[in-house]
Short mmCIF file of C-alpha atoms in Angstrom, two decimals:
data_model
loop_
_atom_site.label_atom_id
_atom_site.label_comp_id
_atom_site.label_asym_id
_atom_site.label_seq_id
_atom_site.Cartn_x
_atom_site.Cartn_y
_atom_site.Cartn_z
CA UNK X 1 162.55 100.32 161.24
CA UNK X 2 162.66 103.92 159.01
CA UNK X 3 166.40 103.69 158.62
CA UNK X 4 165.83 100.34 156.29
CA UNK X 5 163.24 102.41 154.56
CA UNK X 6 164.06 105.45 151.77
CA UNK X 7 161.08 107.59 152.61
CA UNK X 8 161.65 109.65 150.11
CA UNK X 9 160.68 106.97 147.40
CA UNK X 10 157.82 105.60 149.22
CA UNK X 11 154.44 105.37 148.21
CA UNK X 12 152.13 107.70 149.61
CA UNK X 13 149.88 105.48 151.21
CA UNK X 14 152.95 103.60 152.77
CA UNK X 15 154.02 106.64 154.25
CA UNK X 16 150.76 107.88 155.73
CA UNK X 17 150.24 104.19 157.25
CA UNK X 18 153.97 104.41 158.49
CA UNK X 19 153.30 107.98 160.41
CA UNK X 20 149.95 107.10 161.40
CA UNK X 21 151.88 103.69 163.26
CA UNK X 22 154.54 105.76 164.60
CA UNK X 23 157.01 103.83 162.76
CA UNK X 24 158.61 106.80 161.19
CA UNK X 25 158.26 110.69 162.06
CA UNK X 26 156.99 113.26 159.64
CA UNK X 27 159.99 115.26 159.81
CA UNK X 28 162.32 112.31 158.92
CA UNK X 29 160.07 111.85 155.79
CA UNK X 30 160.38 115.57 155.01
CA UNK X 31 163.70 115.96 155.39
CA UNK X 32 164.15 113.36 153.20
CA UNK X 33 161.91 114.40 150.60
CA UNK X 34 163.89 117.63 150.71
CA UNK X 35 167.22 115.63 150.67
CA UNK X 36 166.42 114.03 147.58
CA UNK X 37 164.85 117.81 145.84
CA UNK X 38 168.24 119.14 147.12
CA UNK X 39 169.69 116.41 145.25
CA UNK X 40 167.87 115.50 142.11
CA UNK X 41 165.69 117.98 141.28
CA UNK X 42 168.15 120.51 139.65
CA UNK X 43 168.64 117.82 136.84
CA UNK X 44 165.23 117.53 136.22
CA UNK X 45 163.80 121.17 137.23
CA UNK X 46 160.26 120.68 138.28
CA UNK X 47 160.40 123.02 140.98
CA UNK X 48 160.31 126.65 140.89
CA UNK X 49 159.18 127.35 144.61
CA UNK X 50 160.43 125.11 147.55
CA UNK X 51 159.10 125.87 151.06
CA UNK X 52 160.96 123.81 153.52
CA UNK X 53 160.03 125.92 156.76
CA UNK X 54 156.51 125.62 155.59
CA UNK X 55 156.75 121.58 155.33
CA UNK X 56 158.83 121.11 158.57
CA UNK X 57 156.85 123.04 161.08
CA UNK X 58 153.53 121.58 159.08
CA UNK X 59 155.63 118.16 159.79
CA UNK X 60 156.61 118.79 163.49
CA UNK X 61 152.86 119.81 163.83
CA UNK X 62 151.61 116.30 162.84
CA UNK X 63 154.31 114.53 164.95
CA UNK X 64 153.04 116.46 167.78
CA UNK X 65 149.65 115.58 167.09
CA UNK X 66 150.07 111.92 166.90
CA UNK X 67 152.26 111.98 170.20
CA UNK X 68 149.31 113.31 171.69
CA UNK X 69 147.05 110.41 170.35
CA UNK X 70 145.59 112.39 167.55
CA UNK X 71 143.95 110.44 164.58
CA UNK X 72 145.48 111.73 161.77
CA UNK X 73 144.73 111.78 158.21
CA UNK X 74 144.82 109.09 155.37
CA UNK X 75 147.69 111.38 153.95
CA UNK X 76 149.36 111.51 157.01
CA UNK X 77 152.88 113.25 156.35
CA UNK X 78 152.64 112.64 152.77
CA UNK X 79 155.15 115.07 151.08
CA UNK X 80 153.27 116.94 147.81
CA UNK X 81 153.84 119.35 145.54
CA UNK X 82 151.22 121.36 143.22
CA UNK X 83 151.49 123.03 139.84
CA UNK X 84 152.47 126.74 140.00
CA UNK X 85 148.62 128.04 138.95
CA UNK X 86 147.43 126.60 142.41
CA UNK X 87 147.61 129.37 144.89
CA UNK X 88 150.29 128.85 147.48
CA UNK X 89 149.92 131.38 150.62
CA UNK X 90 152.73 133.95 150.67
CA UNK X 91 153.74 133.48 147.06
CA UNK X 92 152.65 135.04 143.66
CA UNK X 93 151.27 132.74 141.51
CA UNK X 94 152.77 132.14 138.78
CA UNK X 95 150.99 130.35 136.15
CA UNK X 96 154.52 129.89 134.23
CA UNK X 97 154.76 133.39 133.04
CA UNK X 98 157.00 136.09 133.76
CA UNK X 99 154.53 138.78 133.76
CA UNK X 100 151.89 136.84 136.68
CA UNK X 101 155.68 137.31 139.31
CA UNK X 102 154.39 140.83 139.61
CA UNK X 103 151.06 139.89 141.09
CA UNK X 104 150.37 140.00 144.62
CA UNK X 105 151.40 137.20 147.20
CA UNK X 106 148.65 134.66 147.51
CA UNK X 107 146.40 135.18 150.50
CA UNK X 108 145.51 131.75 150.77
CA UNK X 109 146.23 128.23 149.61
CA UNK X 110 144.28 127.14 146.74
CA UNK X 111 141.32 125.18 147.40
CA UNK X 112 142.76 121.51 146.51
CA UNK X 113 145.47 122.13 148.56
CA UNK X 114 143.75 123.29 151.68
CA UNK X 115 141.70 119.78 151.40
CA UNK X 116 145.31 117.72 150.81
CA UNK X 117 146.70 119.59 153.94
CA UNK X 118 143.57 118.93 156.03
CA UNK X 119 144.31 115.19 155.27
CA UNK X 120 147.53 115.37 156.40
CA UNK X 121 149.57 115.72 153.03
CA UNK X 122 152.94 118.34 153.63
CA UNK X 123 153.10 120.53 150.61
CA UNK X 124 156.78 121.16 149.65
CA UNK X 125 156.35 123.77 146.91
CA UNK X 126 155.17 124.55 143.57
CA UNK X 127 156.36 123.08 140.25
CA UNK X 128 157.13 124.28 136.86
CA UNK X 129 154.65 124.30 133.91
CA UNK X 130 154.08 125.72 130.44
CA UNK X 131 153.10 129.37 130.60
CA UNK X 132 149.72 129.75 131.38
CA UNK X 133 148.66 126.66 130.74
CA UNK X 134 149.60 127.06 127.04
CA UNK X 135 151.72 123.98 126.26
CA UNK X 136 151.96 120.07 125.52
CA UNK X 137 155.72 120.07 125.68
CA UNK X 138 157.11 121.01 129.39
CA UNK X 139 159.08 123.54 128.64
CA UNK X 140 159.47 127.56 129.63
CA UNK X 141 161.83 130.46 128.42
CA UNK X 142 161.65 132.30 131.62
CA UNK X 143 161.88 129.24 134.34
CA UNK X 144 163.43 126.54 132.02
CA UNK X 145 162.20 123.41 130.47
CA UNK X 146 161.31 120.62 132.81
CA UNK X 147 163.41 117.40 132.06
CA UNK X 148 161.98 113.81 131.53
CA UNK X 149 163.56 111.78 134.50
CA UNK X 150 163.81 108.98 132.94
CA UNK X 151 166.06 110.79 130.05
CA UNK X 152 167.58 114.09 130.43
CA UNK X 153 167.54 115.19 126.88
CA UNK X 154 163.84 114.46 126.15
CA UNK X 155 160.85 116.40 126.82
CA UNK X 156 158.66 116.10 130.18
CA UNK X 157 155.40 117.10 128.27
CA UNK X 158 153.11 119.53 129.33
CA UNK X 159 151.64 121.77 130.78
CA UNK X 160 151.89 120.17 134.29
CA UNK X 161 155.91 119.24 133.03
CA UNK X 162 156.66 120.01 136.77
CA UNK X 163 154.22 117.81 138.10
CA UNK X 164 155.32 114.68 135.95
CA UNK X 165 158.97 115.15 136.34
CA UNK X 166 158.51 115.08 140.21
CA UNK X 167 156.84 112.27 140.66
CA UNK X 168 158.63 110.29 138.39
CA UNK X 169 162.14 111.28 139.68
CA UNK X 170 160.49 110.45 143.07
CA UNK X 171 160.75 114.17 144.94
CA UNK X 172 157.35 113.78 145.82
CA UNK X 173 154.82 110.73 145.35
CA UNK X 174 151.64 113.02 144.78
CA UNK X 175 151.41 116.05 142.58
CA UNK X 176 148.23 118.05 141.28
CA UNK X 177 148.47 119.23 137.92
CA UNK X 178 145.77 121.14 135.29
CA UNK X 179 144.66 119.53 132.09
CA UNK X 180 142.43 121.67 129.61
CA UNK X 181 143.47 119.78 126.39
CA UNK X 182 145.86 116.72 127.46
CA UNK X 183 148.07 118.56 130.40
CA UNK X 184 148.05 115.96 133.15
CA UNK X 185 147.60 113.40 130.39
CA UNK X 186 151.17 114.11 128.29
CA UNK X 187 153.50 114.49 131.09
CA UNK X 188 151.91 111.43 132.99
CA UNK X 189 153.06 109.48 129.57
CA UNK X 190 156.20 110.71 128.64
CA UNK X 191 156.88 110.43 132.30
CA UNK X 192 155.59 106.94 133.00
CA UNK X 193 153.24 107.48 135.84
CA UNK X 194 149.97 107.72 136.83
CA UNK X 195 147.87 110.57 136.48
CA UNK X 196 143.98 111.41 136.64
CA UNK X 197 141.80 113.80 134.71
CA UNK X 198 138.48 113.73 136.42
CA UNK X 199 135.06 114.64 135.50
CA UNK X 200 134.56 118.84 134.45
CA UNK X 201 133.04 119.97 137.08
CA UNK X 202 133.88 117.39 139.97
CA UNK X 203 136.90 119.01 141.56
CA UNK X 204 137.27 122.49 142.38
CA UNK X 205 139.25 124.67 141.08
CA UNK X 206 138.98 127.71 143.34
CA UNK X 207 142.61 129.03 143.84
CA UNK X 208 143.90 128.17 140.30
CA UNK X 209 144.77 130.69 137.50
CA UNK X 210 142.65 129.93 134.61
CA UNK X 211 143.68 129.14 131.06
CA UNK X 212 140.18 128.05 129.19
CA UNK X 213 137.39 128.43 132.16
CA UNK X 214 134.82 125.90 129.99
CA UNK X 215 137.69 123.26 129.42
CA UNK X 216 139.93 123.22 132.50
CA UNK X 217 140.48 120.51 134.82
CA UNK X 218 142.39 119.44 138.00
CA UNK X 219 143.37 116.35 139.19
CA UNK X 220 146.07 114.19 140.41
CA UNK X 221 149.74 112.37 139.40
CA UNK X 222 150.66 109.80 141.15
CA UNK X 223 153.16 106.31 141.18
CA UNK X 224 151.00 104.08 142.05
CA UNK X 225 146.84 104.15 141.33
CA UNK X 226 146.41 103.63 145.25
CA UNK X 227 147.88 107.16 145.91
CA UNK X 228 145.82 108.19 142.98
CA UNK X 229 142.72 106.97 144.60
CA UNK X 230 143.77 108.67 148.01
CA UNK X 231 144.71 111.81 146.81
CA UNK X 232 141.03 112.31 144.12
CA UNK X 233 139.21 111.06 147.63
CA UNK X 234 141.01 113.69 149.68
CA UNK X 235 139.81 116.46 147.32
CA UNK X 236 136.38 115.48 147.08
CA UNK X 237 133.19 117.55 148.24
CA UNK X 238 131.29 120.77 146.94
CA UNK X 239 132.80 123.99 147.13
CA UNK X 240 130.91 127.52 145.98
CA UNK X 241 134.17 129.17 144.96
CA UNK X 242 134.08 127.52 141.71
CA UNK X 243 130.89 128.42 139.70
CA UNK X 244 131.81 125.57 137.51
CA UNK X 245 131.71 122.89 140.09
CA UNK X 246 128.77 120.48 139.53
CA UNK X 247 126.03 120.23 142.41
CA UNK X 248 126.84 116.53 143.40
CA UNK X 249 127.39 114.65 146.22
CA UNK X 250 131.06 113.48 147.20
CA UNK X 251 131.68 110.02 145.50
CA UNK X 252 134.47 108.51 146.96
CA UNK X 253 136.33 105.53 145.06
CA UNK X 254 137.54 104.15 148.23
CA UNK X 255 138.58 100.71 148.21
CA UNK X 256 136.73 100.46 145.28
CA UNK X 257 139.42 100.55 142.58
CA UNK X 258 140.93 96.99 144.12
CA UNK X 259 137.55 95.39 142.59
CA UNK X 260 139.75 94.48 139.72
CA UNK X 261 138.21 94.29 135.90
CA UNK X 262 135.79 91.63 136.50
CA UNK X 263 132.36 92.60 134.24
CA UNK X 264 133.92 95.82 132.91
CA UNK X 265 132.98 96.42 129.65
CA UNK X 266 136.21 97.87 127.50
CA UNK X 267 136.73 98.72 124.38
CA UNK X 268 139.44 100.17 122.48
CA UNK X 269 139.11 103.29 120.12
CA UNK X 270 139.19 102.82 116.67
CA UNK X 271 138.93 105.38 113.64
CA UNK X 272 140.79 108.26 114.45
CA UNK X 273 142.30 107.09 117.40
CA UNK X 274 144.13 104.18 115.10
CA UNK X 275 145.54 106.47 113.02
CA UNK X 276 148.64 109.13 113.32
CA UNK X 277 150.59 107.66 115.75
CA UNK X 278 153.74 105.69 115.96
CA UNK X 279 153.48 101.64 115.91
CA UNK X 280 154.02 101.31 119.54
CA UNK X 281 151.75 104.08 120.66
CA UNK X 282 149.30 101.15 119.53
CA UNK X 283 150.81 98.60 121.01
CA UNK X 284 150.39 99.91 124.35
CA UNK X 285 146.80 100.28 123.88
CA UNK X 286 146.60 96.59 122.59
CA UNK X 287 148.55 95.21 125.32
CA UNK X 288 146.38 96.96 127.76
CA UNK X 289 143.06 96.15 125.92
CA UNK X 290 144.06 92.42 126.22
CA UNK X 291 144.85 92.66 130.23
CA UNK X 292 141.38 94.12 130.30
CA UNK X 293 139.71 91.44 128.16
CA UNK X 294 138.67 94.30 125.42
CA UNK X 295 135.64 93.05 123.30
CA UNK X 296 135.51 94.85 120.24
CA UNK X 297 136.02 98.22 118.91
CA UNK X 298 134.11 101.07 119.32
CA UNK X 299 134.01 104.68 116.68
CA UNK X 300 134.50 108.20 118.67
CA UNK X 301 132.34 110.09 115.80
CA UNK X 302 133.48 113.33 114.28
CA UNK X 303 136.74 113.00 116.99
CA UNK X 304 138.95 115.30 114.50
CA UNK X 305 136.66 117.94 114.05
CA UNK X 306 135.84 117.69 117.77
CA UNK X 307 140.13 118.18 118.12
CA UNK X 308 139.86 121.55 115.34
CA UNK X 309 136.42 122.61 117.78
CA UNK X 310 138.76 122.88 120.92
CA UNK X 311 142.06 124.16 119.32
CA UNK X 312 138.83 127.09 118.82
CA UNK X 313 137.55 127.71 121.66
CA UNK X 314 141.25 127.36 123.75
CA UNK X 315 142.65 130.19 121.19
CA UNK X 316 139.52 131.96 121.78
CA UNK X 317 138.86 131.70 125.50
CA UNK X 318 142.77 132.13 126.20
CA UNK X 319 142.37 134.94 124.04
CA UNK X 320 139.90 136.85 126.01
CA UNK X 321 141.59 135.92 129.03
CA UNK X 322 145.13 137.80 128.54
CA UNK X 323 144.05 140.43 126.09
CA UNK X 324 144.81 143.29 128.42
CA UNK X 325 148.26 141.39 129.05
CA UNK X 326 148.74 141.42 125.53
CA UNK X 327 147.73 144.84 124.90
CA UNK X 328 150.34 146.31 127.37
CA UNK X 329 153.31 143.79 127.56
CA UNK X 330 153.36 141.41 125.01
CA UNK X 331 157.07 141.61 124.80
CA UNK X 332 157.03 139.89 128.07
CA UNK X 333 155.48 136.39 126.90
CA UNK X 334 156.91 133.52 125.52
CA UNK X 335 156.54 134.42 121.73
CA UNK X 336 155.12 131.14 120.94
CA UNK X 337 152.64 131.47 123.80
CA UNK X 338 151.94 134.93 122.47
CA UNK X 339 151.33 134.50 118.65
CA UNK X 340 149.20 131.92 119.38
CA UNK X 341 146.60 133.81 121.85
CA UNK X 342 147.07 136.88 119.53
CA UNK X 343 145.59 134.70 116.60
CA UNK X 344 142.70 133.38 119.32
CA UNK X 345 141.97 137.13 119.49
CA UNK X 346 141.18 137.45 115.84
CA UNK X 347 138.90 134.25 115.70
CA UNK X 348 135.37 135.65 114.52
CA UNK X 349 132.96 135.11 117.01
CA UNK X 350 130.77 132.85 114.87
CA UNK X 351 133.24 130.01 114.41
CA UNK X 352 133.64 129.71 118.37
CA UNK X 353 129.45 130.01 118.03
CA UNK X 354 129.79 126.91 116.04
CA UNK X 355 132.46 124.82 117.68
CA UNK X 356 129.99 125.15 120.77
CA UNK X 357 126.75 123.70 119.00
CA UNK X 358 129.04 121.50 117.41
CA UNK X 359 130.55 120.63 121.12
CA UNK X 360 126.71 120.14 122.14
CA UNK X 361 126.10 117.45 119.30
CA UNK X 362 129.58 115.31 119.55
CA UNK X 363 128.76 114.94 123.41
CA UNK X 364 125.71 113.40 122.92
CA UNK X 365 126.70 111.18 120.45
CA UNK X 366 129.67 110.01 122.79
CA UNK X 367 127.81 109.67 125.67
CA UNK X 368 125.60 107.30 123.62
CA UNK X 369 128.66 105.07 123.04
CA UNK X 370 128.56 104.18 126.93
CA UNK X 371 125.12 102.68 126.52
CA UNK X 372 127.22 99.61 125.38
CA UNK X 373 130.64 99.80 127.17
CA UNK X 374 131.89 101.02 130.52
CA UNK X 375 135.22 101.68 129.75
CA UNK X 376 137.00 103.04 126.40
CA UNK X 377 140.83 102.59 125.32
CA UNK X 378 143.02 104.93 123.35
CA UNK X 379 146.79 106.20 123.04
CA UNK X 380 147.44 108.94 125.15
CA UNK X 381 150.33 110.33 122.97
CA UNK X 382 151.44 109.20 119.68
CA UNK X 383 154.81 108.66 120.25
CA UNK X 384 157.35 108.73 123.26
CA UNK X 385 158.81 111.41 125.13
CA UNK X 386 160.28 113.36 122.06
CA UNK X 387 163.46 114.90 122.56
CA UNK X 388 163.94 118.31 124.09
CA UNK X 389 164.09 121.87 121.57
CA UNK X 390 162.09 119.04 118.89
CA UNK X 391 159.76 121.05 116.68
CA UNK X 392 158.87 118.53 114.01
CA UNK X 393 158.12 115.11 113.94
CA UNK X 394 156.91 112.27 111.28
CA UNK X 395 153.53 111.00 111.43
CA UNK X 396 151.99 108.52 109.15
CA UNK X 397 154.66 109.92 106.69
CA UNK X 398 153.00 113.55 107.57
CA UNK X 399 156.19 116.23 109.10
CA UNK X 400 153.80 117.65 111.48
CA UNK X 401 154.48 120.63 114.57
CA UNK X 402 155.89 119.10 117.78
CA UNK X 403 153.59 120.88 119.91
CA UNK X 404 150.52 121.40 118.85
CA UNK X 405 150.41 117.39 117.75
CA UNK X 406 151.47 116.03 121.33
CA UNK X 407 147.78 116.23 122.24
CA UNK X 408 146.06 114.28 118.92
CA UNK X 409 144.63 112.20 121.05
CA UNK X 410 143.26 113.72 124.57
CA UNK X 411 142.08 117.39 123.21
CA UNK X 412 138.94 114.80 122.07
CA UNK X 413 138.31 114.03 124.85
CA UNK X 414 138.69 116.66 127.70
CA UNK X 415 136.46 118.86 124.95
CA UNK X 416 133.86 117.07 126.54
CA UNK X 417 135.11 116.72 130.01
CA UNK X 418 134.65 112.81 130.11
CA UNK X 419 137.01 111.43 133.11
CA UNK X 420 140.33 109.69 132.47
CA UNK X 421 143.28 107.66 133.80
CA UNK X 422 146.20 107.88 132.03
CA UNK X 423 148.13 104.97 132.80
CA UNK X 424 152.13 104.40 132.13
CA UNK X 425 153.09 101.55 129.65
CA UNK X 426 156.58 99.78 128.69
CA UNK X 427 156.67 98.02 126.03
CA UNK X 428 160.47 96.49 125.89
CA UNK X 429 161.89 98.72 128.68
CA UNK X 430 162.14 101.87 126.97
CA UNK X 431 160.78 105.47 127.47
CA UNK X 432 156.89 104.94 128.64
CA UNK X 433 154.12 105.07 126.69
CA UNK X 434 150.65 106.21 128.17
CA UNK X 435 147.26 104.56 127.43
CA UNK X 436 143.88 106.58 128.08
CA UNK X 437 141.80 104.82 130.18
CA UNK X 438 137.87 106.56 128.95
CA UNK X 439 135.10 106.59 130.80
CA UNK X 440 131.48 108.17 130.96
CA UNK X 441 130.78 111.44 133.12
CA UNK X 442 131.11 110.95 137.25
CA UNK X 443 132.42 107.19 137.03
CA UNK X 444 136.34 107.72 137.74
CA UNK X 445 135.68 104.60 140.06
CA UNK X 446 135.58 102.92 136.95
CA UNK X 447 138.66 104.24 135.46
CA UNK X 448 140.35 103.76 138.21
CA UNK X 449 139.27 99.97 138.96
CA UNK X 450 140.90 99.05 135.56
CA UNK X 451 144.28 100.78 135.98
CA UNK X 452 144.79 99.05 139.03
CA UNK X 453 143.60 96.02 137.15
CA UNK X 454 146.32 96.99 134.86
CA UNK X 455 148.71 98.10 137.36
CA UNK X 456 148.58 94.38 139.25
CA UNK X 457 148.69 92.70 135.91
CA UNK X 458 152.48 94.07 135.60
CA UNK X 459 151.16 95.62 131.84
CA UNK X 460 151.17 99.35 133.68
CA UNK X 461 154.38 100.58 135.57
CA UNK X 462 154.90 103.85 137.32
CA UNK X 463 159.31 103.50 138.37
CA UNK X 464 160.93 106.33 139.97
CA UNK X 465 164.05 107.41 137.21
CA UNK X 466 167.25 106.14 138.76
CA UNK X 467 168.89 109.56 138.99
CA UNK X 468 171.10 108.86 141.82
#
């Protein structure tokens, strides 16, 4: 039955099911995953580290283990791959930058990826990104730019570029990425799949190199909102290596997300969110507001000063974070990396004062909004994937800076660590479009219901680029 079956572009939760049955070995889904890497991925370049003696003897492992009658995992032999800031045992870790390749070899895997092994997932290797974490666009002088699968010549986004581009070119059908101000959510958009940005604080993040420690996130990219669901469930629980981590309970969505849209509350993001992006960026928002039986229109208050509050505290905290790098071997960055951090350096200390009291107030007047609805609606870029080396781009008639624009409309958002699925959208068969799917603190299950609401209505369509 595997030979009518290419593993390599199955879902993840058909694969686990199929290894689980015994209807396909975890080394024939490996090697195939690594087939297709072999074969694709140096068009597309979202790795920089494959590990294929790590994956097959993790692989030959599991296949021993369910010929012994072993229960295995819900990821069962589910090939994944992780952004480069996740610690992978035996390998620096990068973070994107040159200078991080001197650093000692990991010791151990990163926390997320120790609980995606222990349900059976077989990590392949780690993926390009933006250095440190500093970047909408996907690409990287020292590793090169990460290619949108579904065109060549146009821009992955960023940071997670590597994460996006190998899911969507279908080298692996799980990813974890990093998202401080829009970094899962760009690349899940210009890449047309599906990608989620949970809660701050409800994942940990032990293992990962750092960008903005009061703004960073981890989650999953997926095809499908399924293997989006299994993967967040898989890296659920507490874990005391991340100060940041919030003292709950594990929350799993479960089966959950299949309860469809029924008594959802949505509504779509007017005000600032309306404004600055290209006509279809809206579109995709209205098609998807319509699927979802939107009721009205809701106001995210003060949402562009929230947007000038984070570009603050990033250049600030980022700042802080590499000055030593930047004292000693500054030559080594990516100059646009570097002149930006160097300017977060000379930020006086009371305007980060005030973009946190600020950050206090626009919280609580957002988290009021949810009194009403359940579930908010916004663009998640405001255009498509634009095209690669770009630096400019038009914008309700404004010529505006490629990359620092790409995230207008998550940095809002993730400022105040609300949880969101960013969902992929074609309009007439074109590049993807992503719409933010908004909801309050801890209630991903919510999120998630309506983008597989979305994803079952047809409007929201993860496809694996046809790049062979």
């Amino acid at each position: 039955m595997s030979a009518a079956v290419d593993w390599s572009l199955a879902p993840a939760s058909e694969i686990a099911a199929a290894i689980s049955g015994g209807r396909v070995g975890a080394r024939a889904v490996t090697e195939a995953a690594l087939a297709r890497i072999a074969r694709v991925d140096p068009r597309v370049n979202a790795f920089t580290d494959i590990l294929p003696e790590r994956a097959l003897a993790r692989a030959d492992a599991l296949d021993r283990a369910r010929a012994a009658g072993e229960a295995l995992g819900p990821l069962a032999g589910v090939p994944v791959a992780v952004k480069n800031l996740f610690d992978i045992a035996g390998l620096p870790t990068r973070a994107g930058a040159k200078i991080n390749r001197d650093r000692p070899p990991a010791e151990r895997d990163a926390a997320l990826v120790r609980r995606l092994e222990a349900a059976g997932a077989i990590l392949l290797g780690g993926l390009n990104m933006g250095e440190y974490a500093y970047d909408f666009t996907g690409e990287n002088i020292h590793d090169g730019d990460t290619h949108n699968p579904h065109d060549l010549a146009r821009m992955s986004g960023g940071s997670s570029g590597g994460s996006g581009g190998a899911v969507a070119a279908g080298l692996v059908p799980l990813a974890l990425g990093s998202d401080t101000n829009g970094s899962i959510r760009v690349p899940s958009a210009f890449c047309g799949c599906f990608g989620l940005k949970p809660t701050y604080g409800r994942l940990s993040r032990a293992g990962s190199f750092p960008f903005v420690g009061s703004l960073d996130h981890v989650g999953p990219m997926a095809r499908s909102v399924r293997d989006l669901a299994l993967a967040y469930d898989a890296m659920l629980g507490p874990d005391p290596d991340d100060p940041a981590q919030a003292d709950r309970p594990p929350e799993p969505v479960g089966a959950e997300f299949e309860r469809g849209a029924a008594g959802l509350r949505v509504a779509v993001a007017g005000g600032y969110f309306a404004r600055m992006g290209e006509p279809e960026a809206f579109a995709a928002v209205a098609l998807a507001a319509r699927a979802l039986g939107a009721t009205g229109e809701v106001e995210i208050p003060e949402a562009a000063r929230a947007r000038a509050a984070a570009y603050l505290i990033t250049a600030a905290e980022g700042a802080a974070l590499h000055l030593d790098r930047l004292r000693t071997r500054a030559g080594e960055f990516d100059p646009a990396v570097r002149d930006r951090l160097i300017a977060g350096a000379m930020i006086p200390a009371p305007f980060v004062e005030r973009a946190q009291r600020f950050r206090r107030w626009y919280r609580a007047a957002v988290l009021d909004l949810f009194g009403s609805v359940d579930l908010i609606l916004a663009p998640a870029t405001p255009c498509r994937a634009p095209r690669g080396g770009q630096k400019t781009f038009v914008l309700d008639g404004i010529e505006l800076p490629v990359r620092a624009n790409l995230g207008l409309y998550t940095q809002p958002i993730s400022f105040i660590g609300l949880p969101v699925v960013a969902v992929p959208v074609r309009l007439d068969g074109g590049l993807p479009l992503g719409v933010q799917v908004i909801a309050a603190p801890w209630r991903e299950d919510l999120a998630l219901r309506a983008a597989h609401h979305l994803e079952r209505a047809g409007v929201a369509r993860a496809l694996v680029a046809p790049l062979d």
